[in-house]
XYZ file of C-alpha atoms in Angstrom:
759
model
C 169.602 241.685 63.625
C 172.871 243.483 64.245
C 174.902 241.839 61.539
C 174.121 243.519 58.191
C 174.770 240.256 56.322
C 172.121 238.378 58.232
C 169.753 241.292 57.775
C 170.451 241.146 54.040
C 169.707 237.391 54.030
C 166.361 238.133 55.658
C 165.596 240.746 53.046
C 166.459 238.260 50.277
C 164.101 235.676 51.658
C 161.210 238.044 52.187
C 161.778 239.494 48.730
C 161.475 236.036 47.238
C 158.282 235.357 49.144
C 156.602 238.692 48.478
C 157.542 238.899 44.848
C 156.150 235.445 44.320
C 152.923 236.461 46.046
C 152.757 239.636 43.950
C 153.276 237.734 40.689
C 149.543 237.236 39.913
C 148.747 240.873 40.477
C 151.651 241.932 38.297
C 150.209 239.843 35.503
C 146.747 241.366 35.626
C 147.256 244.341 33.269
C 148.395 242.016 30.489
C 145.309 239.891 31.005
C 143.025 242.952 30.991
C 144.528 244.268 27.795
C 142.337 241.783 25.924
C 139.230 243.478 27.277
C 137.491 246.346 25.508
C 136.823 249.899 26.655
C 137.539 251.907 29.732
C 135.226 249.870 31.948
C 137.327 246.722 31.518
C 140.527 248.700 32.144
C 139.028 250.291 35.270
C 138.011 246.847 36.540
C 141.526 245.554 36.001
C 143.001 248.543 37.884
C 140.526 248.047 40.726
C 141.426 244.373 41.075
C 145.153 245.258 40.938
C 144.733 247.788 43.746
C 142.789 245.269 45.795
C 145.487 242.686 45.331
C 148.146 245.208 46.215
C 146.233 246.183 49.350
C 145.912 242.515 50.222
C 149.652 242.102 49.774
C 150.314 245.006 52.180
C 147.913 243.528 54.739
C 149.495 240.080 54.392
C 152.987 241.583 54.862
C 151.906 243.370 58.026
C 150.266 240.198 59.368
C 153.468 238.243 58.703
C 155.563 240.927 60.390
C 153.246 240.859 63.420
C 153.445 237.028 63.595
C 157.266 237.177 63.393
C 157.312 239.757 66.173
C 155.211 237.520 68.419
C 157.489 234.526 67.826
C 160.654 236.539 68.452
C 159.213 238.199 71.569
C 158.173 234.831 72.936
C 161.735 233.553 72.642
C 163.359 236.488 74.455
C 162.831 235.364 78.122
C 164.605 232.052 77.421
C 167.469 233.830 75.605
C 167.790 236.382 78.387
C 168.158 233.568 80.934
C 171.281 232.357 79.048
C 173.189 235.625 79.227
C 174.355 234.907 82.795
C 176.418 232.004 81.442
C 178.334 234.126 78.924
C 182.091 233.467 79.261
C 181.728 230.858 81.978
C 182.409 227.160 82.163
C 179.036 225.454 82.254
C 177.477 222.033 82.388
C 174.518 221.530 80.036
C 172.097 218.678 79.472
C 170.843 218.991 75.927
C 168.559 217.250 73.393
C 170.241 217.071 69.973
C 167.930 218.633 67.372
C 169.979 218.500 64.168
C 172.593 216.464 62.340
C 176.198 216.710 63.527
C 179.012 217.954 61.308
C 182.783 217.936 61.982
C 184.077 221.495 62.516
C 187.551 222.809 61.694
C 188.343 222.583 65.483
C 187.766 218.821 65.464
C 184.531 219.191 67.372
C 181.174 217.790 66.394
C 178.797 220.727 65.995
C 175.008 220.424 66.233
C 171.937 222.390 67.276
C 170.275 221.346 70.520
C 167.630 222.203 73.096
C 169.088 222.799 76.543
C 166.957 221.375 79.344
C 169.460 222.079 82.173
C 172.291 224.605 82.285
C 174.519 226.030 84.983
C 177.756 225.664 86.898
C 179.404 222.236 86.629
C 177.693 219.825 88.999
C 174.723 222.118 89.597
C 172.802 222.781 86.302
C 169.345 224.317 86.624
C 166.314 223.636 84.496
C 166.005 225.776 81.353
C 164.348 225.481 77.955
C 166.329 227.286 75.254
C 168.014 226.706 71.912
C 171.797 226.313 72.025
C 174.530 225.320 69.648
C 177.021 222.781 70.906
C 180.551 221.805 69.838
C 181.402 218.519 71.523
C 184.366 216.163 71.342
C 183.931 213.570 68.617
C 181.861 210.898 70.424
C 179.565 208.162 69.128
C 175.855 208.621 69.746
C 175.537 212.400 69.152
C 172.504 211.732 66.968
C 169.302 213.649 66.581
C 167.010 212.788 69.513
C 169.852 211.830 71.856
C 170.364 213.468 75.255
C 173.929 214.550 76.104
C 175.733 216.096 79.028
C 178.360 218.612 77.894
C 180.887 220.608 79.924
C 182.614 223.528 78.334
C 182.886 227.275 77.956
C 179.765 229.199 76.953
C 179.518 232.281 74.782
C 176.443 234.400 73.989
C 175.378 234.903 70.375
C 173.963 237.750 68.390
C 170.151 238.192 68.118
C 170.303 236.984 64.527
C 171.089 233.448 65.683
C 168.385 231.091 66.948
C 170.743 229.540 69.462
C 171.137 231.976 72.351
C 174.345 230.358 73.511
C 177.277 228.477 71.975
C 178.953 225.866 74.144
C 182.566 224.908 73.302
C 182.557 221.493 74.953
C 185.655 219.942 76.439
C 183.925 216.811 77.676
C 180.702 215.137 76.607
C 178.786 211.972 77.359
C 175.608 210.436 76.044
C 173.051 210.417 78.828
C 170.335 208.750 76.740
C 170.765 207.589 73.154
C 168.261 208.440 70.466
C 165.074 206.334 70.571
C 162.290 205.358 68.211
C 162.503 206.480 64.590
C 165.501 208.666 65.365
C 167.458 205.658 66.638
C 166.547 203.674 63.541
C 167.590 206.575 61.289
C 170.889 207.038 63.173
C 171.743 203.345 62.928
C 170.834 203.281 59.273
C 173.018 206.315 58.509
C 175.942 204.995 60.571
C 175.821 201.638 58.797
C 175.799 203.283 55.407
C 178.688 205.636 56.308
C 180.762 202.704 57.522
C 179.946 200.754 54.349
C 180.770 203.716 52.068
C 184.037 204.658 53.763
C 185.346 201.119 53.214
C 185.419 201.938 49.481
C 188.521 203.521 47.993
C 189.147 207.230 47.599
C 188.298 209.376 45.753
C 184.532 209.188 46.271
C 184.186 207.126 49.468
C 184.005 210.043 51.883
C 181.757 212.035 49.559
C 179.163 209.299 48.993
C 177.355 209.637 52.381
C 177.060 213.376 51.786
C 175.487 212.889 48.363
C 173.063 210.223 49.547
C 171.985 211.270 53.048
C 173.767 214.624 53.672
C 176.256 213.214 56.175
C 179.499 215.087 55.465
C 181.564 213.919 58.448
C 183.684 211.717 56.237
C 184.480 214.542 53.790
C 188.064 215.706 54.224
C 188.904 219.366 54.768
C 190.701 219.436 51.390
C 187.734 218.024 49.499
C 185.331 220.318 51.350
C 187.422 223.299 50.295
C 187.493 222.042 46.713
C 183.703 221.574 46.683
C 183.279 225.191 47.857
C 185.771 226.551 45.332
C 184.157 224.678 42.459
C 180.605 225.602 43.399
C 179.622 221.963 44.057
C 179.030 222.086 47.812
C 175.254 222.170 47.250
C 175.410 218.538 46.129
C 176.106 217.392 49.703
C 173.351 219.595 51.145
C 170.071 217.601 50.970
C 167.542 219.857 49.291
C 164.698 219.986 46.800
C 166.403 217.740 44.282
C 166.581 214.882 46.761
C 162.944 215.373 47.831
C 161.907 215.421 44.166
C 163.681 212.138 43.540
C 161.925 210.497 46.544
C 158.469 211.729 45.575
C 158.901 210.852 41.911
C 160.131 207.335 42.747
C 157.165 206.631 45.069
C 154.683 208.061 42.552
C 156.140 205.844 39.816
C 156.221 202.635 41.919
C 152.648 203.102 43.189
C 151.394 203.879 39.662
C 153.096 200.692 38.388
C 151.186 198.787 41.053
C 147.960 200.337 39.930
C 147.489 202.691 42.889
C 145.247 205.718 42.523
C 145.987 209.376 43.050
C 145.092 209.386 46.755
C 147.260 206.390 47.507
C 150.184 207.879 45.540
C 150.032 211.135 47.469
C 149.635 209.479 50.859
C 152.533 207.074 50.333
C 154.712 209.837 48.853
C 154.061 212.003 51.896
C 154.944 209.159 54.226
C 158.155 208.440 52.292
C 159.046 212.118 52.325
C 158.542 212.299 56.087
C 160.740 209.264 56.604
C 163.404 210.764 54.353
C 163.448 213.998 56.332
C 163.939 211.999 59.565
C 166.731 209.983 57.919
C 168.699 213.024 56.750
C 167.640 215.240 59.744
C 165.563 218.355 59.217
C 168.050 221.028 58.150
C 166.559 224.386 56.980
C 166.940 223.631 53.289
C 165.458 220.135 53.776
C 162.497 221.561 55.673
C 161.803 224.090 52.963
C 161.981 221.508 50.190
C 159.906 218.966 52.095
C 157.165 221.440 53.013
C 156.993 222.681 49.433
C 156.791 219.187 48.085
C 154.057 218.305 50.617
C 151.992 221.375 49.616
C 152.408 220.523 45.980
C 151.146 216.975 46.566
C 148.201 218.199 48.614
C 147.267 220.533 45.786
C 147.346 217.529 43.416
C 145.180 215.582 45.862
C 142.646 218.413 45.758
C 142.742 218.484 42.012
C 144.038 222.025 41.887
C 147.785 221.952 40.989
C 149.365 225.309 41.779
C 152.180 227.226 40.169
C 155.677 226.700 41.517
C 156.033 230.344 42.468
C 152.913 230.257 44.603
C 154.147 227.085 46.372
C 157.547 228.621 46.993
C 155.982 231.797 48.305
C 153.718 230.018 50.714
C 156.542 227.735 51.913
C 159.072 230.483 52.506
C 156.571 232.865 54.187
C 155.117 230.129 56.412
C 158.550 228.860 57.539
C 159.847 232.341 58.203
C 156.836 233.080 60.362
C 157.137 229.759 62.209
C 160.914 230.185 62.703
C 162.168 233.721 61.929
C 165.780 232.647 62.460
C 165.631 230.716 59.200
C 166.140 234.210 57.718
C 169.735 234.155 59.000
C 170.476 230.671 57.578
C 172.656 230.836 54.440
C 171.531 227.313 53.465
C 167.830 228.268 53.634
C 168.382 231.529 51.732
C 170.368 229.755 48.999
C 167.776 226.991 48.756
C 164.936 229.468 48.326
C 166.852 231.691 45.932
C 167.990 228.774 43.772
C 164.438 227.436 43.512
C 163.118 230.856 42.531
C 165.881 231.177 39.975
C 164.986 227.875 38.364
C 161.316 228.801 38.258
C 161.811 232.305 36.860
C 165.084 232.453 34.978
C 165.838 229.028 33.547
C 163.399 229.329 30.572
C 164.430 232.868 29.555
C 168.108 231.865 29.770
C 167.367 228.728 27.759
C 165.803 230.854 24.979
C 168.616 233.346 25.108
C 171.417 230.769 25.093
C 169.629 228.889 22.335
C 170.327 231.787 19.989
C 174.079 231.272 20.379
C 174.552 227.493 20.783
C 172.917 224.114 20.101
C 169.708 223.465 22.016
C 171.070 220.548 24.118
C 174.034 222.589 25.327
C 171.755 225.604 26.046
C 169.457 223.338 28.082
C 172.423 221.959 30.068
C 173.832 225.459 30.807
C 170.608 227.275 31.586
C 169.962 225.553 34.965
C 173.400 226.050 36.582
C 173.681 229.531 35.115
C 170.267 230.534 36.540
C 171.264 229.204 39.970
C 174.681 230.912 39.828
C 173.473 234.397 38.887
C 170.852 234.401 41.655
C 172.848 232.660 44.394
C 176.080 234.589 43.694
C 174.937 237.782 45.485
C 173.657 235.711 48.438
C 176.955 233.854 48.690
C 178.816 237.199 48.650
C 177.013 238.214 51.844
C 178.909 235.636 53.938
C 181.639 233.930 51.882
C 185.049 235.482 51.114
C 185.316 233.719 47.755
C 183.251 233.500 44.562
C 183.665 230.526 42.274
C 184.456 231.312 38.638
C 184.239 227.655 37.548
C 180.875 226.920 39.109
C 178.866 226.670 35.906
C 181.221 224.324 33.964
C 181.905 222.291 37.097
C 178.172 221.791 37.662
C 177.717 220.994 34.052
C 180.202 218.183 34.334
C 179.182 216.907 37.792
C 175.387 217.316 37.761
C 174.654 214.216 35.561
C 176.393 211.995 38.122
C 174.697 213.538 41.206
C 171.201 211.955 40.925
C 172.738 208.576 40.118
C 174.983 208.676 43.226
C 172.062 210.001 45.314
C 169.465 207.439 44.296
C 171.746 204.388 44.315
C 173.406 205.535 47.524
C 170.044 206.008 49.211
C 168.999 202.492 48.110
C 172.244 201.156 49.545
C 171.438 202.899 52.805
C 167.952 201.422 52.944
C 169.186 197.935 52.012
C 171.321 197.683 55.101
C 169.375 194.589 56.297
C 170.661 192.770 53.179
C 174.450 193.284 53.362
C 175.395 191.733 50.001
C 172.804 193.900 48.190
C 173.817 196.989 50.179
C 177.531 196.397 49.354
C 176.741 196.035 45.647
C 174.636 199.203 45.548
C 177.256 201.176 47.520
C 179.929 200.061 45.108
C 177.720 201.094 42.159
C 177.149 204.538 43.757
C 180.865 204.973 44.393
C 181.756 205.545 40.697
C 179.543 208.650 40.183
C 180.667 209.910 43.618
C 184.297 209.529 42.563
C 183.452 211.438 39.347
C 182.077 214.345 41.374
C 185.107 214.212 43.742
C 187.585 214.442 40.873
C 185.532 217.146 39.148
C 185.655 219.285 42.317
C 189.348 218.695 42.915
C 190.466 219.366 39.348
C 188.249 222.427 38.781
C 189.229 223.988 42.145
C 192.869 223.617 41.221
C 192.490 225.560 37.969
C 194.170 228.982 37.810
C 191.756 231.707 38.909
C 189.108 229.171 39.976
C 187.919 231.576 42.601
C 188.071 235.308 43.269
C 188.374 236.698 46.775
C 185.833 239.285 47.940
C 185.209 241.076 51.205
C 181.892 239.494 52.273
C 179.048 241.836 53.051
C 176.260 243.891 51.466
C 178.661 245.851 49.226
C 180.057 242.652 47.721
C 176.540 241.320 47.330
C 175.469 244.458 45.452
C 178.515 244.277 43.192
C 177.996 240.581 42.366
C 174.294 241.221 41.945
C 174.974 244.004 39.442
C 177.311 241.717 37.464
C 174.753 238.919 37.569
C 171.973 241.198 36.313
C 174.244 242.374 33.454
C 174.894 238.758 32.442
C 171.156 237.974 32.415
C 170.346 241.093 30.398
C 172.986 240.290 27.784
C 171.762 236.713 27.414
C 168.031 237.320 27.598
C 167.262 240.837 26.267
C 167.128 241.471 22.524
C 165.220 244.713 22.049
C 166.967 247.414 24.204
C 170.337 248.110 22.620
C 171.162 250.782 25.203
C 170.501 248.406 28.090
C 172.558 245.660 26.474
C 175.424 248.108 25.839
C 175.484 249.172 29.478
C 175.403 245.533 30.581
C 178.263 244.599 28.209
C 180.269 247.532 29.612
C 179.720 246.270 33.188
C 180.903 242.775 32.220
C 183.985 244.127 30.413
C 184.955 246.269 33.403
C 184.498 243.329 35.731
C 186.645 241.056 33.532
C 189.330 243.743 33.263
C 189.361 244.201 37.027
C 189.535 240.470 37.658
C 192.296 240.087 35.072
C 194.330 242.873 36.588
C 193.910 241.367 40.024
C 195.017 237.982 38.797
C 198.161 239.516 37.255
C 198.949 241.408 40.459
C 198.448 238.363 42.667
C 200.030 235.986 40.140
C 202.884 236.628 37.717
C 203.371 240.226 38.850
C 202.843 239.557 42.529
C 206.444 240.154 43.583
C 206.460 243.639 41.939
C 203.941 244.832 44.523
C 206.261 244.122 47.484
C 209.689 245.669 48.300
C 212.619 243.385 47.597
C 214.463 243.871 50.910
C 211.785 242.712 53.326
C 212.891 240.652 56.312
C 209.595 239.881 58.140
C 206.194 239.330 56.571
C 203.047 239.031 58.664
C 200.698 237.359 56.206
C 197.056 238.425 55.974
C 195.456 235.041 56.605
C 192.441 236.063 58.636
C 192.047 234.893 62.213
C 195.321 232.971 62.446
C 199.092 233.245 62.371
C 201.544 232.976 59.460
C 204.847 234.933 59.695
C 207.659 234.699 57.119
C 211.288 235.432 57.976
C 213.733 236.157 55.151
C 217.528 236.132 55.443
C 219.757 235.995 52.350
C 218.437 233.115 50.183
C 216.606 231.329 52.941
C 213.104 231.624 54.364
C 211.414 230.468 57.563
C 207.660 230.297 58.070
C 206.220 230.375 61.591
C 202.743 228.809 61.458
C 200.548 228.523 58.341
C 197.281 230.247 59.198
C 193.892 228.553 58.832
C 193.481 228.726 55.030
C 195.843 227.187 52.372
C 194.657 229.633 49.713
C 195.420 232.667 51.878
C 198.880 231.318 52.622
C 199.515 230.649 48.890
C 198.562 234.258 48.154
C 201.079 235.477 50.743
C 203.859 233.231 49.424
C 203.122 234.404 45.894
C 203.121 238.068 46.792
C 206.415 237.786 48.658
C 208.001 235.617 45.977
C 208.605 232.631 48.264
C 208.803 229.313 46.389
C 210.326 227.192 49.134
C 210.342 227.269 52.958
C 213.631 226.134 54.429
C 212.375 226.118 58.045
C 208.725 225.614 59.103
C 207.840 226.213 62.715
C 204.477 224.832 63.845
C 204.097 226.488 67.268
C 201.077 224.313 68.180
C 198.336 222.474 66.378
C 195.244 224.707 66.618
C 193.818 224.976 63.109
C 194.216 228.752 62.989
C 197.985 228.073 63.141
C 198.318 224.871 61.049
C 195.182 224.711 58.824
C 197.073 226.099 55.827
C 199.918 223.529 56.019
C 198.797 221.776 52.808
C 199.903 224.854 50.845
C 203.582 224.084 51.643
C 203.614 220.289 51.466
C 206.582 219.318 49.300
C 208.134 222.765 49.680
C 209.639 222.437 53.179
C 213.123 221.528 54.395
C 213.026 221.282 58.189
C 209.980 221.310 60.495
C 210.090 222.333 64.134
C 206.885 221.386 65.983
C 205.396 221.551 69.408
C 204.043 218.616 71.505
C 201.976 216.110 69.482
C 198.943 214.604 71.220
C 196.329 213.712 68.568
C 196.133 211.491 65.514
C 195.242 214.522 63.316
C 198.544 216.169 64.299
C 200.496 212.974 63.587
C 198.882 212.662 60.185
C 199.819 216.220 59.310
C 203.409 215.688 60.243
C 203.552 212.383 58.405
C 202.293 214.106 55.237
C 205.004 216.746 55.535
C 207.693 214.087 56.144
C 206.473 211.926 53.288
C 206.908 214.949 50.989
C 210.567 215.373 52.017
C 210.559 217.426 55.197
C 212.741 216.546 58.243
C 210.847 216.676 61.562
C 212.279 217.991 64.841
C 210.677 218.161 68.318
C 211.120 221.755 69.404
C 212.123 222.504 72.970
C 214.099 225.159 74.789
C 217.829 225.155 73.856
C 217.354 224.044 70.256
C 219.004 226.498 67.845
C 220.126 226.798 64.251
C 220.962 229.128 61.352
C 218.818 230.652 58.617
C 221.506 231.877 56.210
C 223.031 234.790 58.108
C 220.419 234.758 60.909
C 220.439 232.690 64.109
C 217.324 231.287 65.725
C 216.773 229.863 69.206
C 213.810 228.010 70.724
C 212.985 229.542 74.124
C 209.875 227.501 75.016
C 208.593 224.890 75.867
C 210.855 222.884 78.156
C 211.982 219.468 76.941
C 209.737 217.607 79.428
C 206.880 220.018 80.177
C 204.905 219.229 83.353
C 202.774 222.288 83.965
C 201.853 222.947 80.293
C 202.187 219.666 78.342
C 200.212 220.754 75.233
C 197.976 223.421 73.746
C 198.415 227.207 73.651
C 200.657 227.280 76.721
C 203.023 224.778 75.135
C 203.458 226.945 71.976
C 206.917 226.969 70.482
C 208.484 230.384 71.171
C 211.317 231.395 68.853
C 213.683 234.336 68.767
C 215.670 235.176 65.594
C 218.132 237.914 64.696
C 220.939 238.805 62.235
C 221.322 238.343 58.553
C 219.125 241.380 57.870
C 216.363 240.300 60.277
C 215.733 242.621 63.197
C 215.779 240.937 66.605
C 212.380 239.306 66.745
C 210.408 237.345 69.341
C 207.461 235.158 68.213
C 205.240 234.100 71.056
C 202.772 231.764 69.425
C 199.627 231.597 71.546
C 201.385 231.577 74.917
C 199.097 232.557 77.797
C 199.875 234.802 80.742
C 200.869 231.911 83.073
C 203.388 230.484 80.646
C 204.627 233.961 79.754
C 205.453 234.528 83.442
C 207.406 231.243 83.505
C 209.237 232.138 80.327
C 210.186 235.526 81.809
C 211.358 233.876 85.038
C 213.518 231.407 83.106
C 215.937 234.191 82.126
C 215.929 233.212 78.475
C 214.664 236.639 77.380
C 217.698 238.939 77.292
C 217.776 242.532 76.233
C 215.452 244.464 74.019
C 213.730 243.193 70.845
C 212.927 245.168 67.755
C 209.790 243.190 66.932
C 207.447 241.004 68.948
C 204.672 238.864 67.490
C 201.899 239.356 70.073
C 200.575 236.167 71.589
C 197.152 234.759 70.732
C 196.069 237.495 68.314
C 196.083 240.158 70.979
C 193.851 238.406 73.500
C 193.755 239.767 77.039
C 195.598 236.707 78.378
C 198.947 238.544 78.495
C 201.639 239.133 81.089
C 202.427 242.902 81.185
C 205.865 242.321 82.723
C 206.992 240.291 79.727
C 206.147 243.031 77.246
C 207.771 245.614 79.527
C 210.942 243.506 79.551
C 210.866 243.023 75.744
C 210.319 246.740 75.082
C 209.800 246.090 71.344
C 209.605 248.934 68.885
C 206.907 247.157 66.852
C 204.286 244.581 67.758
C 202.760 242.399 65.060
C 199.181 241.279 65.697
C 197.857 238.661 63.231
C 194.097 238.827 63.491
C 190.998 238.464 61.275
C 188.812 241.429 60.337
C 185.836 239.675 61.872
C 186.212 237.405 64.883
C 183.956 236.481 67.720
C 186.650 237.027 70.366
C 187.078 240.780 70.156
C 190.758 240.417 69.212
C 192.846 242.372 69.675
C 191.539 243.321 73.102
C 191.622 247.035 74.111
C 193.550 246.086 77.284
C 196.333 244.509 75.210
C 196.521 247.473 72.858
C 196.744 249.817 75.865
C 199.457 247.619 77.386
C 201.581 247.863 74.198
C 201.016 251.604 73.988
C 202.160 252.105 77.600
C 205.441 250.309 76.780
C 206.023 252.571 73.760
C 205.368 249.701 71.296
C 203.699 250.433 67.954
C 200.983 247.867 67.168
C 200.612 246.721 63.525
C 197.497 244.671 62.786
C 196.834 242.524 59.752
C 193.077 243.135 59.940
C 193.707 246.826 59.247
C 196.872 246.744 57.157
C 196.642 243.430 55.261
C 200.048 241.978 54.485
C 202.705 243.719 56.677
C 206.377 243.735 55.670
C 209.256 244.893 57.844
C 212.843 245.466 56.839
C 216.053 247.063 58.015
C 217.786 249.956 56.321
C 220.948 251.113 58.144
C 219.548 249.862 61.421
C 216.305 251.722 60.834
C 213.113 249.586 60.932
C 210.922 250.170 57.833
C 207.235 249.238 57.564
C 205.257 248.502 54.433
C 201.680 247.135 54.082
C 199.128 246.397 51.384
C 196.446 248.586 52.953
C 196.709 252.023 54.534
C 195.698 251.842 58.187
C 192.418 253.647 59.066
C 192.828 257.022 60.733
C 193.099 256.963 64.472
């Protein structure tokens, strides 16, 4: 696996499995201490060595099995590489649930049975990941025909190819049990979403793991508050199903065999209903093994069950090791089995027993899952434990009653009544997530990766030691020191990014390229007025930029086009905007966004060439698109292009995501006149550029707004070479962070939050 984060996830999972396997052998010396004499001690040592040798052999056997599985998948993956970067037609079998992505596509895992050039796909058999337009019938078991651009993936991903679909059709709908499950889910989602917000969109996620009705704002709040696991069907849901069946069968007088058989059948039906995601598979297999052990009259310890489940699933499907959901599910289960009791005893020394009991479970999960989350997520929740403490009591109620409402679809009055009953706890969880995520310092931003994971892991270990350990004063003192240092660092960072944020930036900046990841957000400052061109993909990142630059209100907001990497952060400025210039509107999502801005007081304007205005002492002009575009009616090539100059702002050209074809038309229009001081490079520095335009602009500085990690290779080496050949200095947000430009006696000054790497 090339990505160190996915490699680290694999290490976490194997560590869980092997430590659980090793647990009995680690306990042997304590058991042997009761024996007498050297003979007993020698026997214990011999058994320990044998167990250790067995563990090594088992590890090697597992590694060999994984190698066989991975090697067997390589021919199919290799056959997909020829489609990289091409437009393809694929016939696929859907093999997972579908979730709505930030690009308004339905994303799901699938098995491709035909793939190739449009109109001539050839037979294949390989795992792919598909993003299709939002169509009905994209359910597990359905067969779809998708046309779109294909991109190869890294070896750490099970799907050898990602298809960004532009068109899709259902060739054959799901049949059998999958059709029944899809219809049942769809009926429940429709019934739930007829209820009022908050809570309506969240209820299907709590009951059956269907998150398509969860808004982007609520999804972000669930992540920030550490409650997103409630909409991921896992062990808790499986436990509820098994316990309910055991209880009902026992009430009817059924014996142990009947209870186990019916519970297994119910569990299998539940997995089909919610679709077999990695965390669901782990939980279901573990529950099935536990029930079989009960059937055999030999109940096993939870650690042994977890070990067998994780090891077996990783051997059967090694790509589970790169699944964050699977890793978090396994880690959280291990945490509850190993840490919850010690934490309960430790917390019980400082607080009442009921409160200690309530805190021990979310705290155990948080300290173990925190380092795993830091591998792939740029934020750590600081309100996770109290938010879970408040929301957790409502989760099983919403889950059980919601599931009953789903299953009662054949009795509409009963289903409506149950759905309404489940709505109240769902609304409670919704409000808990929203309120806790809005608290000051609810999250802390980290650079995801192994270093962040090690840092969070060290802090987590220090917290556990302080709570649990009583004897070693030196160890407790070191742990307290680590916690104090972490709190001081976090407090200092909050001050710098909060009340003292403006002290970290020069006062006379004119242009600010915000560090918002893979997206665009550029501030323009003249006198007492500010313009914002695009909002980036993340509201929190934009808020940080506004705070650091001391911007409280945006007088002019330009939405160049409606890709989410340019407008996803718009909620951060709702109610703070005067005028809005926007490009062509084609979708309901775009209309809803503009309506929200207008309802909060903004004045909307369709932007087209010839429109102009003032920003205090500066003048701005729209150069593109034409009023009635024919060639490029929407999308990247219809991006609003603005030039601005004067009032302390150097002459600047902002190109949105304009492609090479539209750049040529813009150049031919004669609207670009003279030299510019600054150009915002189109489309994050992609290779879709027109060299003649940049040669005509001859800018001194080029701003490239780009994420540190992106799958597109932005900025492209060809684009950087093009800028260099024109004598233009490229400034990139992925290397410099927030970039500020200003004028001092006609000299262009540059300031950034990070020093650029050498070379």
